[in-house]
XYZ file of C-alpha atoms in Angstrom:
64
model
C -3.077 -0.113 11.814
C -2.243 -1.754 7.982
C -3.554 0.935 5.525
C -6.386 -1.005 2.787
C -3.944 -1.012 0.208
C -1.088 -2.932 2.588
C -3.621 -5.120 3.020
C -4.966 -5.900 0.131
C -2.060 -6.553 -1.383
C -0.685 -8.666 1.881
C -4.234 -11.357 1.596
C -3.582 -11.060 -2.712
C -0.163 -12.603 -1.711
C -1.870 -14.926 0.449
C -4.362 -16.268 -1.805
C -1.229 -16.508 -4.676
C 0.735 -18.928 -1.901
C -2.544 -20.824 -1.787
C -3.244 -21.112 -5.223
C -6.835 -20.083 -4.621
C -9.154 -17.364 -4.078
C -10.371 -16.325 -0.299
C -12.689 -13.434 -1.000
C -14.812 -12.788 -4.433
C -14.478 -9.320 -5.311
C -17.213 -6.988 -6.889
C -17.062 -3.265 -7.715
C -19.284 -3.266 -4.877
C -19.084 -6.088 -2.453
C -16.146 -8.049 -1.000
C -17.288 -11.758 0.609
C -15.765 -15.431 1.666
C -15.349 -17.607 -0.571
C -15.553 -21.562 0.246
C -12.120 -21.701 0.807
C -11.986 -18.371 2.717
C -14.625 -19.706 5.159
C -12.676 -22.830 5.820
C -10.197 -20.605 6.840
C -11.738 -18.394 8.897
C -11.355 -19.591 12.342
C -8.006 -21.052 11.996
C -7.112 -17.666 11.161
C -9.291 -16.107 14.008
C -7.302 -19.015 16.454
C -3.690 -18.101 15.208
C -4.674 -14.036 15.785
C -5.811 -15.130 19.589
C -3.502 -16.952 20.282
C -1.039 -14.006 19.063
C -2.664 -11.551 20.974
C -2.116 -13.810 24.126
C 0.790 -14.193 23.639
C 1.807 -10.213 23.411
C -0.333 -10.023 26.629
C 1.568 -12.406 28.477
C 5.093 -10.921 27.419
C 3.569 -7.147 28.176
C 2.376 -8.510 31.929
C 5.752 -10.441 32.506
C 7.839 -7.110 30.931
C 5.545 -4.529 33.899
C 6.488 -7.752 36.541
C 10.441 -7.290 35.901
């Protein structure tokens, strides 16, 4: 598990490689922003196809 502040600063990073903003930030509220919609499900996509991909490696690792 990636501790708030990890992450935080990992998606900050992020958004400084893409030269724009993915979330708006209020004292209160964090939401998408255009741009962080857009990339919503590619992102969702790459982390499935990531987790498949560990699944496949566990289940051939228990096979040998």
């Amino acid at each position: 598990m990636l501790a708030q502040q990890a992450l935080s600063a990992q998606v900050r990073q992020l958004e400084t490689r893409l030269g724009t903003q993915l979330f708006e930030r209020t004292t209160r509220t964090v939401r998408l922003t255009e741009a962080g919609e857009l990339l919503l499900p590619h992102a969702r996509a790459v982390l499935e196809t990531l987790d498949a991909g560990v699944r496949e490696l566990e289940a051939s690792q228990r096979a040998a």
